[in-house]
Structures are given as C-alpha cells and as structure tokens.
PDB file of C-alpha atoms in Angstrom:
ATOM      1  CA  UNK H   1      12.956  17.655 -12.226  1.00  0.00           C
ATOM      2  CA  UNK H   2      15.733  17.832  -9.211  1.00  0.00           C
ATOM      3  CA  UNK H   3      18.269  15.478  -8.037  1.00  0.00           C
ATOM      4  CA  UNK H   4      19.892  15.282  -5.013  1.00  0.00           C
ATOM      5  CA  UNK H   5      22.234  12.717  -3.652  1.00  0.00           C
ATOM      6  CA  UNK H   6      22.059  11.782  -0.363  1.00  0.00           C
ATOM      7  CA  UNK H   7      24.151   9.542   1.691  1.00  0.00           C
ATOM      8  CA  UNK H   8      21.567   7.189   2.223  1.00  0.00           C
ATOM      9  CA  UNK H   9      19.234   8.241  -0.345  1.00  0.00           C
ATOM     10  CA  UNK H  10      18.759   9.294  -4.452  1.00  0.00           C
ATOM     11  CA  UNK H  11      15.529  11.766  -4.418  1.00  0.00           C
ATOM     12  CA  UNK H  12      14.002  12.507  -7.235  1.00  0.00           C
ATOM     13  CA  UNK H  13      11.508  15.502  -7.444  1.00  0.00           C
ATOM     14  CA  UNK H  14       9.656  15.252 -10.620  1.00  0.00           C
ATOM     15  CA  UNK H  15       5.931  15.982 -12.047  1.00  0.00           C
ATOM     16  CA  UNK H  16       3.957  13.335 -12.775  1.00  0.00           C
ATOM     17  CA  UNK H  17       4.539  13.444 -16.038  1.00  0.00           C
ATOM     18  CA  UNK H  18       8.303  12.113 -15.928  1.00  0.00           C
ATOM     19  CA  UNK H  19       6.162   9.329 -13.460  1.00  0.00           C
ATOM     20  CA  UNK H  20       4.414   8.023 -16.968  1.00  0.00           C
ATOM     21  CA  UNK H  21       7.591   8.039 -18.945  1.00  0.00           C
ATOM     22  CA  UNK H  22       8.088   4.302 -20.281  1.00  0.00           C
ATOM     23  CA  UNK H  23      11.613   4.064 -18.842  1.00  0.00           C
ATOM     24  CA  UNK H  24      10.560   4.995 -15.355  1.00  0.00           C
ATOM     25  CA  UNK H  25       7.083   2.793 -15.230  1.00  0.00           C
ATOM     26  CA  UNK H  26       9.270   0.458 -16.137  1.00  0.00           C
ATOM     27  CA  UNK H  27      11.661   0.598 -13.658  1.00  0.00           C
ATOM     28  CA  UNK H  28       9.138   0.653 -11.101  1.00  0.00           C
ATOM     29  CA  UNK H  29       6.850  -2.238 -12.380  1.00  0.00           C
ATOM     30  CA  UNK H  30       9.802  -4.811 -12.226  1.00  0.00           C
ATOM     31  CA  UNK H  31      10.400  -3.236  -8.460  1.00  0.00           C
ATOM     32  CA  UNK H  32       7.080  -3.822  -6.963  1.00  0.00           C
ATOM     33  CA  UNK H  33       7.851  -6.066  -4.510  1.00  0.00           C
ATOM     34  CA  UNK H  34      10.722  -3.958  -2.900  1.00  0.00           C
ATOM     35  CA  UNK H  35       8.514  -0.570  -3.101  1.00  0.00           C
ATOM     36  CA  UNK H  36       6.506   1.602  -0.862  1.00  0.00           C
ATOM     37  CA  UNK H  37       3.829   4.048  -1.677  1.00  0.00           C
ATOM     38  CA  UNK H  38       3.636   6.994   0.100  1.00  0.00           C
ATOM     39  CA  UNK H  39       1.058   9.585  -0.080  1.00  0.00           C
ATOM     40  CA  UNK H  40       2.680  11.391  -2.559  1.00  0.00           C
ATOM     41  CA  UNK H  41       5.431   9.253  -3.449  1.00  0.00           C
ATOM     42  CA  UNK H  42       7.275   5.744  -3.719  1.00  0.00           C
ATOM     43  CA  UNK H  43      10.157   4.408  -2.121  1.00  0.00           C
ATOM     44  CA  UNK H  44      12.090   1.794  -4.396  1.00  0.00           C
ATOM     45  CA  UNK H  45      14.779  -0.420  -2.047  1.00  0.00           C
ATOM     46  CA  UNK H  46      17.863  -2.126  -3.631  1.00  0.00           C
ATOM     47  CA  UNK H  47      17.153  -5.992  -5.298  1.00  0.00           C
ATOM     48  CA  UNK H  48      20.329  -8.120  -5.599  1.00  0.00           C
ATOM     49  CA  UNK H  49      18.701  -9.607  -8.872  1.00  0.00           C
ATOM     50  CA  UNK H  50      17.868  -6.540 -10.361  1.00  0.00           C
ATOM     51  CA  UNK H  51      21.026  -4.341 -10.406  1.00  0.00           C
ATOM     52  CA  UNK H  52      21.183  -4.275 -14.216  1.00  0.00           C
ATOM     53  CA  UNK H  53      17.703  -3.315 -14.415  1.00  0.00           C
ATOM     54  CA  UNK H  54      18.751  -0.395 -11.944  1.00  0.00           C
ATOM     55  CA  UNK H  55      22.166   0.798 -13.642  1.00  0.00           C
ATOM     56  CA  UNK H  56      20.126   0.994 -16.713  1.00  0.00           C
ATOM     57  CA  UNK H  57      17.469   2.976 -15.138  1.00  0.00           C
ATOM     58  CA  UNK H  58      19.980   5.970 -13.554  1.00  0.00           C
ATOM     59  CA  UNK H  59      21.739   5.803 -16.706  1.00  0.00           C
ATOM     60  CA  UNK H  60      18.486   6.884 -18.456  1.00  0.00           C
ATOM     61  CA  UNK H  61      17.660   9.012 -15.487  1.00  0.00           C
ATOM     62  CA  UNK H  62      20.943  10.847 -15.982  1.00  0.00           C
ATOM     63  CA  UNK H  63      20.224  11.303 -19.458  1.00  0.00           C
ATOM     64  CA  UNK H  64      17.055  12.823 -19.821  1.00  0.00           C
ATOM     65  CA  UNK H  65      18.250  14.678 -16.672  1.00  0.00           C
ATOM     66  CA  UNK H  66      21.376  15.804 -17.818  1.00  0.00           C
ATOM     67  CA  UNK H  67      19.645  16.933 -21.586  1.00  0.00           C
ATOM     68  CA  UNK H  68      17.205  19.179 -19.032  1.00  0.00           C
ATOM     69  CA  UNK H  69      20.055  21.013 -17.654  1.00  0.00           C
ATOM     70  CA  UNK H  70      22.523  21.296 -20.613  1.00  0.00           C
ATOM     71  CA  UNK H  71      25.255  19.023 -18.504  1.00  0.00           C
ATOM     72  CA  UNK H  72      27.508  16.139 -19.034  1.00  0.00           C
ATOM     73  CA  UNK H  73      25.424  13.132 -19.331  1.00  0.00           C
ATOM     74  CA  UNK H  74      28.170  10.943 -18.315  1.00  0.00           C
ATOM     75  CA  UNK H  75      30.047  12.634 -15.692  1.00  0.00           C
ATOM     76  CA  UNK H  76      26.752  13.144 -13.846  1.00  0.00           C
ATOM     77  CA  UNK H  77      26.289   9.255 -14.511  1.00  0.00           C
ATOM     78  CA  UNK H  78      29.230   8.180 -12.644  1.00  0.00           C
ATOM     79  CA  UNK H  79      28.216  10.082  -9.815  1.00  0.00           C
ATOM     80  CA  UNK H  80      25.412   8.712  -9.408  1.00  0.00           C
ATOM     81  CA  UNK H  81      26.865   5.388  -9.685  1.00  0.00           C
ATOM     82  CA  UNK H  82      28.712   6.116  -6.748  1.00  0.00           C
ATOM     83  CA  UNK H  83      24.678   5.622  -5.239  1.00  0.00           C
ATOM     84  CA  UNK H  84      23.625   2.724  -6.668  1.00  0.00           C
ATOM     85  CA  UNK H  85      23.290   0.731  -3.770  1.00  0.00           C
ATOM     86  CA  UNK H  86      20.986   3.395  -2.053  1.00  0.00           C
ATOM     87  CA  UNK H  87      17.072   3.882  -2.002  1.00  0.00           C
ATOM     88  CA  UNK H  88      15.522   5.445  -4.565  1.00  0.00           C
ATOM     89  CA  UNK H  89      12.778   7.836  -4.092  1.00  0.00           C
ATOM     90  CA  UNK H  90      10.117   9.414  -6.599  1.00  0.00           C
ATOM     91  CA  UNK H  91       8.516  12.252  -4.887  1.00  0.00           C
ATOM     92  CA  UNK H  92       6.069  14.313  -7.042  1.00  0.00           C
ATOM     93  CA  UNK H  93       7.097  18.322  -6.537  1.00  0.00           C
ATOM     94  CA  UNK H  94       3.354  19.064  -5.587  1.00  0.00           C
ATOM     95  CA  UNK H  95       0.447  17.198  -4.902  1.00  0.00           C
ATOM     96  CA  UNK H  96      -2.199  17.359  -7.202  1.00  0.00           C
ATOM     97  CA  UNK H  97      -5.999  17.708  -6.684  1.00  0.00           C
ATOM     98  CA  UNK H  98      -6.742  13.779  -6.237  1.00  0.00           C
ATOM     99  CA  UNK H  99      -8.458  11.558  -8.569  1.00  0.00           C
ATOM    100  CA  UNK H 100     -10.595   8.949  -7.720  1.00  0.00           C
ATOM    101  CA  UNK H 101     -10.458   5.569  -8.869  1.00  0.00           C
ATOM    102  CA  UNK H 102     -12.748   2.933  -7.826  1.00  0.00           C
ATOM    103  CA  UNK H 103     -12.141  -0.461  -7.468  1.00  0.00           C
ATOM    104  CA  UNK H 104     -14.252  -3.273  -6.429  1.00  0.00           C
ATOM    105  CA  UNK H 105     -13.795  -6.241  -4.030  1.00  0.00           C
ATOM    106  CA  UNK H 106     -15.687  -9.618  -4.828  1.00  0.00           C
ATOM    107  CA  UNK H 107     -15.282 -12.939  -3.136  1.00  0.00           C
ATOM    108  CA  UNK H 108     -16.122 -15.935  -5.298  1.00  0.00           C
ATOM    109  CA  UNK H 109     -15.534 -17.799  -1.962  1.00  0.00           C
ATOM    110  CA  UNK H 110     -14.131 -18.311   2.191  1.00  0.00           C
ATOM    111  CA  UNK H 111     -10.645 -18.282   0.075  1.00  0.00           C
ATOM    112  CA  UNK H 112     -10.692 -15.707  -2.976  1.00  0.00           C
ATOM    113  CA  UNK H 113     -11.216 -12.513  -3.715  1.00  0.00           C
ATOM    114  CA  UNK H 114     -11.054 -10.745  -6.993  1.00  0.00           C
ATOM    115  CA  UNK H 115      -9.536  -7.212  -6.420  1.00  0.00           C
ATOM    116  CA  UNK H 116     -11.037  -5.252 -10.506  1.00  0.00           C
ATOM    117  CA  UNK H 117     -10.586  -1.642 -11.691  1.00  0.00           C
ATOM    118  CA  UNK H 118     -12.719   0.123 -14.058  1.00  0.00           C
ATOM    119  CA  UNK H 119     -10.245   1.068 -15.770  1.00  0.00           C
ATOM    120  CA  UNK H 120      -6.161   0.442 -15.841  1.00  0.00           C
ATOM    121  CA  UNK H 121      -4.105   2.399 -13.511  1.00  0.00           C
ATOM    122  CA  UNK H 122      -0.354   1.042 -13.270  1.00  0.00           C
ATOM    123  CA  UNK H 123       0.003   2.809  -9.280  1.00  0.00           C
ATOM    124  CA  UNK H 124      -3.180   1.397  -8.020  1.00  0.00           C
ATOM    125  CA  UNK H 125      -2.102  -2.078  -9.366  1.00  0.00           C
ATOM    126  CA  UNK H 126       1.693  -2.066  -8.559  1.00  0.00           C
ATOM    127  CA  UNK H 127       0.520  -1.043  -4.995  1.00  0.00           C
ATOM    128  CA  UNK H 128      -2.127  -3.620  -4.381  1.00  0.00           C
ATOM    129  CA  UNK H 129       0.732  -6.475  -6.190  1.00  0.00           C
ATOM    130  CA  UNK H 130       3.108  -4.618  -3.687  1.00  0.00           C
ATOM    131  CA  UNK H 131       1.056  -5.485  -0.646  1.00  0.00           C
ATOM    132  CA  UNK H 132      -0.443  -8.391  -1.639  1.00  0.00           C
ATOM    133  CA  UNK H 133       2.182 -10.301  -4.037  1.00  0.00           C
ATOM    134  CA  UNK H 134       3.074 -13.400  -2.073  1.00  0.00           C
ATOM    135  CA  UNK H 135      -1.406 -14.477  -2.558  1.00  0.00           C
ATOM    136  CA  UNK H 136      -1.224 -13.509  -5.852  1.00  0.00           C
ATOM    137  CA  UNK H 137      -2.753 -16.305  -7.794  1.00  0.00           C
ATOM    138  CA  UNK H 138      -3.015 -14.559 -11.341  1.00  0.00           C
ATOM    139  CA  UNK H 139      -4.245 -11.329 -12.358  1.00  0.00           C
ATOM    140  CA  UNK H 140      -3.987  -8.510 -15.150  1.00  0.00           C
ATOM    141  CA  UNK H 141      -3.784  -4.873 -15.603  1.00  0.00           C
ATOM    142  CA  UNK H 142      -7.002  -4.535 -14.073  1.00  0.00           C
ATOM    143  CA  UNK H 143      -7.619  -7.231 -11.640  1.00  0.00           C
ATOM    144  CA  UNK H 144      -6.157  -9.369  -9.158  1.00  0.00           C
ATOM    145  CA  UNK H 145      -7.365 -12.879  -8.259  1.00  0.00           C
ATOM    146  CA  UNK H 146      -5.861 -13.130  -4.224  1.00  0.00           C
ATOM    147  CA  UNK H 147      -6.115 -16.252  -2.337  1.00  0.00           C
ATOM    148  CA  UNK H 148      -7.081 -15.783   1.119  1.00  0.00           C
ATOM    149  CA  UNK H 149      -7.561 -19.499   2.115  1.00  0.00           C
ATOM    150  CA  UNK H 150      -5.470 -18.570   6.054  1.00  0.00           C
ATOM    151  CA  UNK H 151      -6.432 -15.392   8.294  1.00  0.00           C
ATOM    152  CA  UNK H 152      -2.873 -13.841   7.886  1.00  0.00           C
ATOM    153  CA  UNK H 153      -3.722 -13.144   3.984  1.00  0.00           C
ATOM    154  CA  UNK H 154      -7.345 -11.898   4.962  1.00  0.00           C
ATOM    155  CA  UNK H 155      -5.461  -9.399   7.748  1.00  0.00           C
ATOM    156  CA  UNK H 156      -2.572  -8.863   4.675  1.00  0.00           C
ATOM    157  CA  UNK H 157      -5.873  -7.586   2.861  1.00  0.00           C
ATOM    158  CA  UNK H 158      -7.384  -5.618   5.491  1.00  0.00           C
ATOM    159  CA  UNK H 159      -3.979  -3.650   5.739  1.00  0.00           C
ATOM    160  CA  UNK H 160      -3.831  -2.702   1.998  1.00  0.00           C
ATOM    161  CA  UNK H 161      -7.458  -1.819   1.870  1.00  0.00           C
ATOM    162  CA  UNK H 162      -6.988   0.524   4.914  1.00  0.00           C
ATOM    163  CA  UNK H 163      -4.893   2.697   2.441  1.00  0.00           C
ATOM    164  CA  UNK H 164      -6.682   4.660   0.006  1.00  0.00           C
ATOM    165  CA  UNK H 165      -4.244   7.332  -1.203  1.00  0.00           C
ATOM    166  CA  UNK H 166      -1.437   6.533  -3.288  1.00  0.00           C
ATOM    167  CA  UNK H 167       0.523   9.183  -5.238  1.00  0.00           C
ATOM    168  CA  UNK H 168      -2.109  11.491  -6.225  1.00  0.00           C
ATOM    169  CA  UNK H 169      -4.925   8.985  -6.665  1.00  0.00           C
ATOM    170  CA  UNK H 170      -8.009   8.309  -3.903  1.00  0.00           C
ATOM    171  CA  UNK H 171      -9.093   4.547  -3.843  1.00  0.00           C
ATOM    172  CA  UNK H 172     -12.587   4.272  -3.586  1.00  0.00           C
ATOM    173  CA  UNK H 173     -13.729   0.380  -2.601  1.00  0.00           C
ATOM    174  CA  UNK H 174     -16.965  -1.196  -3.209  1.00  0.00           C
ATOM    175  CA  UNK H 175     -18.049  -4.286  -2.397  1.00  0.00           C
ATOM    176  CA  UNK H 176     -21.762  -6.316  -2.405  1.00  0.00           C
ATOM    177  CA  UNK H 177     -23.601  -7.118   0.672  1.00  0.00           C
ATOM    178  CA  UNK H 178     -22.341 -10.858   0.382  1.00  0.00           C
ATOM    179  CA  UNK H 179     -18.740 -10.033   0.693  1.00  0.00           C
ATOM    180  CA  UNK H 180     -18.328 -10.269   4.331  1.00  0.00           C
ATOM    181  CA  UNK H 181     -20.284 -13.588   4.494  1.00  0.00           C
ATOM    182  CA  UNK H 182     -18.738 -15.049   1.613  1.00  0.00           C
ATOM    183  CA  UNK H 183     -15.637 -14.395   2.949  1.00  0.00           C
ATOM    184  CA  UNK H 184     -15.863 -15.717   6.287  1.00  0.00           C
ATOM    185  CA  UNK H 185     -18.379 -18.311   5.673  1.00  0.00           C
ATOM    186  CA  UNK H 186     -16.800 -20.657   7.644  1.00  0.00           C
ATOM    187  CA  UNK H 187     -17.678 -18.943  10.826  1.00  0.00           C
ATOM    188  CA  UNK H 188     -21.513 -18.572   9.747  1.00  0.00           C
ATOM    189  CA  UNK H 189     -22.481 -20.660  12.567  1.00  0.00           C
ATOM    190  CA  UNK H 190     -19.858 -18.971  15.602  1.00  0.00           C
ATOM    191  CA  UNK H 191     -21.935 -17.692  18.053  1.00  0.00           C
ATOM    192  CA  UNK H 192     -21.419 -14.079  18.675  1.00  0.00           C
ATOM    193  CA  UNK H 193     -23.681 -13.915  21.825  1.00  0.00           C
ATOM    194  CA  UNK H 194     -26.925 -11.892  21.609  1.00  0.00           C
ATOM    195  CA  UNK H 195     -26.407 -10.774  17.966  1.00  0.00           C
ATOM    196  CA  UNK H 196     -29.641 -10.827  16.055  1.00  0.00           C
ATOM    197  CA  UNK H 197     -28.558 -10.098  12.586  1.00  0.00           C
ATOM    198  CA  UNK H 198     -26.297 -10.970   9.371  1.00  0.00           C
ATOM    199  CA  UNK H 199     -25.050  -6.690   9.451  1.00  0.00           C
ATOM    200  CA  UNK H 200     -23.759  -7.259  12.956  1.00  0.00           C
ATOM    201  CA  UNK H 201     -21.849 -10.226  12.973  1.00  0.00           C
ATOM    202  CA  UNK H 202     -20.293  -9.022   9.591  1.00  0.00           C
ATOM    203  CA  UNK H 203     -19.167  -6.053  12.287  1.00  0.00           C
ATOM    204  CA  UNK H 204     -18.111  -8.707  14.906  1.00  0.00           C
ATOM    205  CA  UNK H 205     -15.783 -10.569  12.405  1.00  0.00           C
ATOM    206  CA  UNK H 206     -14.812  -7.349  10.925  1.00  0.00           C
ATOM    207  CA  UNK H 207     -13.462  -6.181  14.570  1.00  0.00           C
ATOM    208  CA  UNK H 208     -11.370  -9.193  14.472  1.00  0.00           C
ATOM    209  CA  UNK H 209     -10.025  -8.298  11.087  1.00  0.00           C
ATOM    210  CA  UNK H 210      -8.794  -4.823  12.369  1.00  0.00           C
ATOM    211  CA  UNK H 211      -7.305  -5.892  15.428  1.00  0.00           C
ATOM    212  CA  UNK H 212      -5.500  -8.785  13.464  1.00  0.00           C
ATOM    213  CA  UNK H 213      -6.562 -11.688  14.860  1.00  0.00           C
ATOM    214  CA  UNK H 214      -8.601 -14.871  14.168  1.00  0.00           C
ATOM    215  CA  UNK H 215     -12.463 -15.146  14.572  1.00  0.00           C
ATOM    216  CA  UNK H 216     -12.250 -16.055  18.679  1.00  0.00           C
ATOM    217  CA  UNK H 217      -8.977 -14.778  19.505  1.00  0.00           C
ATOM    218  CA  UNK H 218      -8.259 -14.702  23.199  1.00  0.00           C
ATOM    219  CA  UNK H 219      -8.732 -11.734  24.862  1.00  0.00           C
ATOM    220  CA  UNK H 220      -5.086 -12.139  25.692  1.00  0.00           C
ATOM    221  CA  UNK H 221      -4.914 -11.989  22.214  1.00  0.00           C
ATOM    222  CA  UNK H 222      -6.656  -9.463  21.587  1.00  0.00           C
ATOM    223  CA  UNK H 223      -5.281  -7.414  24.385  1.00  0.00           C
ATOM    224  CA  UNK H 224      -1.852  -7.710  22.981  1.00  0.00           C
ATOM    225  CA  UNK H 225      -2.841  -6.979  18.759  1.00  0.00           C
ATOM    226  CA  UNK H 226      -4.605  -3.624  20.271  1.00  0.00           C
ATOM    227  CA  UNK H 227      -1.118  -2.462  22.072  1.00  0.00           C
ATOM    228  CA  UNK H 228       1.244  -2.856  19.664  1.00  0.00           C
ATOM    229  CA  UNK H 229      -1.227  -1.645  16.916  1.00  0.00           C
ATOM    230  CA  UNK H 230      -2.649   1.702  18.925  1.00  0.00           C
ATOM    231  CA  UNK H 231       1.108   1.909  19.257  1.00  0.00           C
ATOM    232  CA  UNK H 232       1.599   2.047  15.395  1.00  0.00           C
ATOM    233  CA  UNK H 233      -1.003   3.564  14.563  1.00  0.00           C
ATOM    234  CA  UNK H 234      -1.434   6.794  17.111  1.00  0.00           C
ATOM    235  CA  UNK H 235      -1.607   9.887  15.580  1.00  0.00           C
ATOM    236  CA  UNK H 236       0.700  11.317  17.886  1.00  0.00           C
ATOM    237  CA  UNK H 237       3.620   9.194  16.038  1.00  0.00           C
ATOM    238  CA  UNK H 238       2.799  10.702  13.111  1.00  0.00           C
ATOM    239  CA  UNK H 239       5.130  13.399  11.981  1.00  0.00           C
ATOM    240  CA  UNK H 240       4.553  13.897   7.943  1.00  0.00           C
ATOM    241  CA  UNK H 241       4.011  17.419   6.298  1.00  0.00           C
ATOM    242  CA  UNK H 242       0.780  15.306   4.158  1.00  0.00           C
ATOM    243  CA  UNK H 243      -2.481  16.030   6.790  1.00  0.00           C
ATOM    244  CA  UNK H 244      -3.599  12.901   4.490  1.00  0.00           C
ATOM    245  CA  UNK H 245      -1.200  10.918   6.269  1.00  0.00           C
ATOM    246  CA  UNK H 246      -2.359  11.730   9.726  1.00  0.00           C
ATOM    247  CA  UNK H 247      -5.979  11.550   9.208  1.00  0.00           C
ATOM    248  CA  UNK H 248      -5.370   7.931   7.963  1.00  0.00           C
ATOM    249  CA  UNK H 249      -3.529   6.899  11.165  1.00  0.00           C
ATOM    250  CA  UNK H 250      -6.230   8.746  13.214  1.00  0.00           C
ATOM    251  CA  UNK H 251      -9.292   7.034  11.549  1.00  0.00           C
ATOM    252  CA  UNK H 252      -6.904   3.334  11.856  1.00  0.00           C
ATOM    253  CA  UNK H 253      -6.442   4.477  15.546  1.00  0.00           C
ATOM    254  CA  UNK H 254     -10.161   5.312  15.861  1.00  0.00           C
ATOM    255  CA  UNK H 255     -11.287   1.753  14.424  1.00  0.00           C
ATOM    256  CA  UNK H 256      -8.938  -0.273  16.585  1.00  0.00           C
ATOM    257  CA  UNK H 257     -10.405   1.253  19.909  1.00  0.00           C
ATOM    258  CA  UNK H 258     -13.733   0.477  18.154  1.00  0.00           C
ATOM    259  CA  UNK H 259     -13.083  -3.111  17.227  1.00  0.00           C
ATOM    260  CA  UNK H 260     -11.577  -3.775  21.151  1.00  0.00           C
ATOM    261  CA  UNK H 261     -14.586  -1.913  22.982  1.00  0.00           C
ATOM    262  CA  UNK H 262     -17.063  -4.157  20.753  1.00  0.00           C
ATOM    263  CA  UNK H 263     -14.579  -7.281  21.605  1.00  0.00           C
ATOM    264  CA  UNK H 264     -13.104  -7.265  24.951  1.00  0.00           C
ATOM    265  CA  UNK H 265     -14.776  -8.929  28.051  1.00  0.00           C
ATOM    266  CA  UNK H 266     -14.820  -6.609  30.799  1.00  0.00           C
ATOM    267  CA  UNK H 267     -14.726  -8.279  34.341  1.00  0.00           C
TER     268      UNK H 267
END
C-alpha cells in the first residue's frame, strides 16, 4: 500500500486485498451515494453527515498503514487529518485479469425492474445503489427492486447499464425477450411508421433510450440530446491510461450516431 497526500486529494494505492478488509468495505458501503467507480478504482467525496464515519476510517487507515511501514501511527494520523475534507481515492496498484459477473435485468412491469446477481458482490451492488439510489425501492445483497414509473429513471438506468467495468470486475447483463416490451408497454400501440415487427420497435424505443429522451421526442429534441451527448461521449475527450475506458466512450459514441440516424427526419 502507498499514500500520498495531495492538495486536493488522499490516494490510496492498494491491492485488492486491503479493498476486502472489513474497515474499508465499510467505509465505502456507508459512502455509496457520494462515490464514483472508475475502471480501476473509486472516488469517495466528502458527506457533511458522515465525518465521524470518515475520521474513524483514516484513523484505521493510518494504522494498518503505519504498522506496514514501522512508523508513528499517530503522527502520520494528524497529518492526514490535516486532509480530511479532501477526496478520497482507492486505486488498485494493477489491474487484474477481469472477472465476470453476470447479472440479470427483469421487469415485473412499465414501472419496475428487478436488477439480481448470482451471487453477492459488494462493488457491483454499491455501484448499481450508487447510480441508481434515489429509485431504490428495496433490495438486498443481491438484488435491487428499481422503480422506473417516469422516463428520467428508465434513462438513469440506461446510463448505469452502459457501464460494465468496475474495479476489476466485467458486468455481463441478461435479460428475456419480454424486457423491452414489458418495460415500455405503454407505448405498445405508438406507431413507429413502416415497422413490421416486436424486435424493431424494441430498437426504435431503445434509440430513444440512448439519446435520452421520451418515446416521440421532437427532433428538436432529439437534435439537441445527440450534441451535448456526442460531446460527452467522443472518444477524442477521452484522455485515461485504461484503453477500457476509451473503448466504452467509443462504443457510447458509436450507439448515439446509431440511435439519431434510425431517428431523425431528414428533409
């Protein structure tokens, strides 16, 4: 493990093995709502109402750190103190070969949709409460029950399914052929023109879904989610030392030219 304290920043290089210590899975599950996951690892932002749970943390942190490096525990502690109002970030010192883990999307109805693993996996779940905590209507250590009853939760969804690599770990999805339909049943009579069957207008009002926008958007509308998302989204942006990173915005950028093409009305 390394330490370094920045101005605007605590990183922590570690192994993933320090990720699964108690203390620090811990620390992490109470911060899911102010964390992001990055490819290979998470950014933890300050919470008013957790600063206790924080000074406890580095004071554990400088511990087991300080025991590591045959140093003074608590003059390393005050130090770090001196940071306690900064981000904290957990980077794993190499990226390991990645392991799958699949998890599958069901949707009892037009407005939920049970997120399951096969197995528990703390990361998988923290990130998926992460993105999608505010629907949250219950859930476990293996599934989440989300409530998608407005289109801004089922484009919240679309966003945090477009990820699939967090820490070391691939998401695989799976889903039945009913999902789409179920999901946007109340649309099973909008005309999408000459379509002829239930596969393409599951494409139509999964176009929509990319691009951000309700089932009939303008193409105004449209027009405008495509800018500022190409804009996001190009890999050209993209400056990260992951090539995981970059073919994820380049397959995002790919589907949102797909999803306008199929969409807009050319005069």
């Amino acid at each position: 493990m390394n330490i370094v304290l920045r101005d605007n920043l605590i990183l922590i290089t570690t192994g993933f093995d320090t990720l699964n210590c108690s203390w620090m899975k811990e620390f992490l599950n109470k911060h899911t709502r102010g964390m992001l996951f990055l490819p290979k690892a998470v950014l933890v932002f300050k919470n008013e109402a957790l600063n206790e749970v924080r000074e406890e943390f580095l004071s554990k942190l400088s511990e087991y750190y300080a025991a590591q490096n045959e140093f003074s525990h608590e003059f390393f502690l005050r130090s770090m103190l001196r940071y306690k109002t900064q981000p904290i970030k957990v980077e794993l010192k190499k990226l390991l070969e990645p392991e799958t883990v699949k998890v599958n999307l069901y949707a009892y109805d037009k407005d939920t949709v049970l997120i399951s693993l096969e197995y528990p996996n703390a990361w998988v779940t923290n990130y998926l409460r992460s993105q999608l905590e505010v629907y949250v209507e219950r859930g476990t250590d293996i599934s989440l029950v989300i409530d998608v009853s407005d289109y801004k939760a089922k484009a919240r969804l679309e966003r945090a399914l477009n990820k699939r690599h967090i820490l070391h770990y691939q998401i695989q999805y799976t889903y039945d052929n009913h999902f789409m339909s179920k999901l946007y049943s109340d649309f099973a009579s909008f005309s999408f023109g000459n379509l002829c069957g239930d596969t393409q207008k599951d494409e139509q009002v999964q176009f929509y879904t990319i691009l951000e926008c309700p089932i009939g958007a303008s193409q105004d509308v449209l027009k405008k989610s495509y800018k500022k998302l190409t804009k996001v989204y190009h890999p050209d942006k993209v400056f990260h030392e992951n090539p995981n990173m970059l073919d994820h915005y380049t397959q995002k950028f790919q589907l949102l030219q797909e999803a306008y093409t199929a969409l807009r009305v050319v005069s």
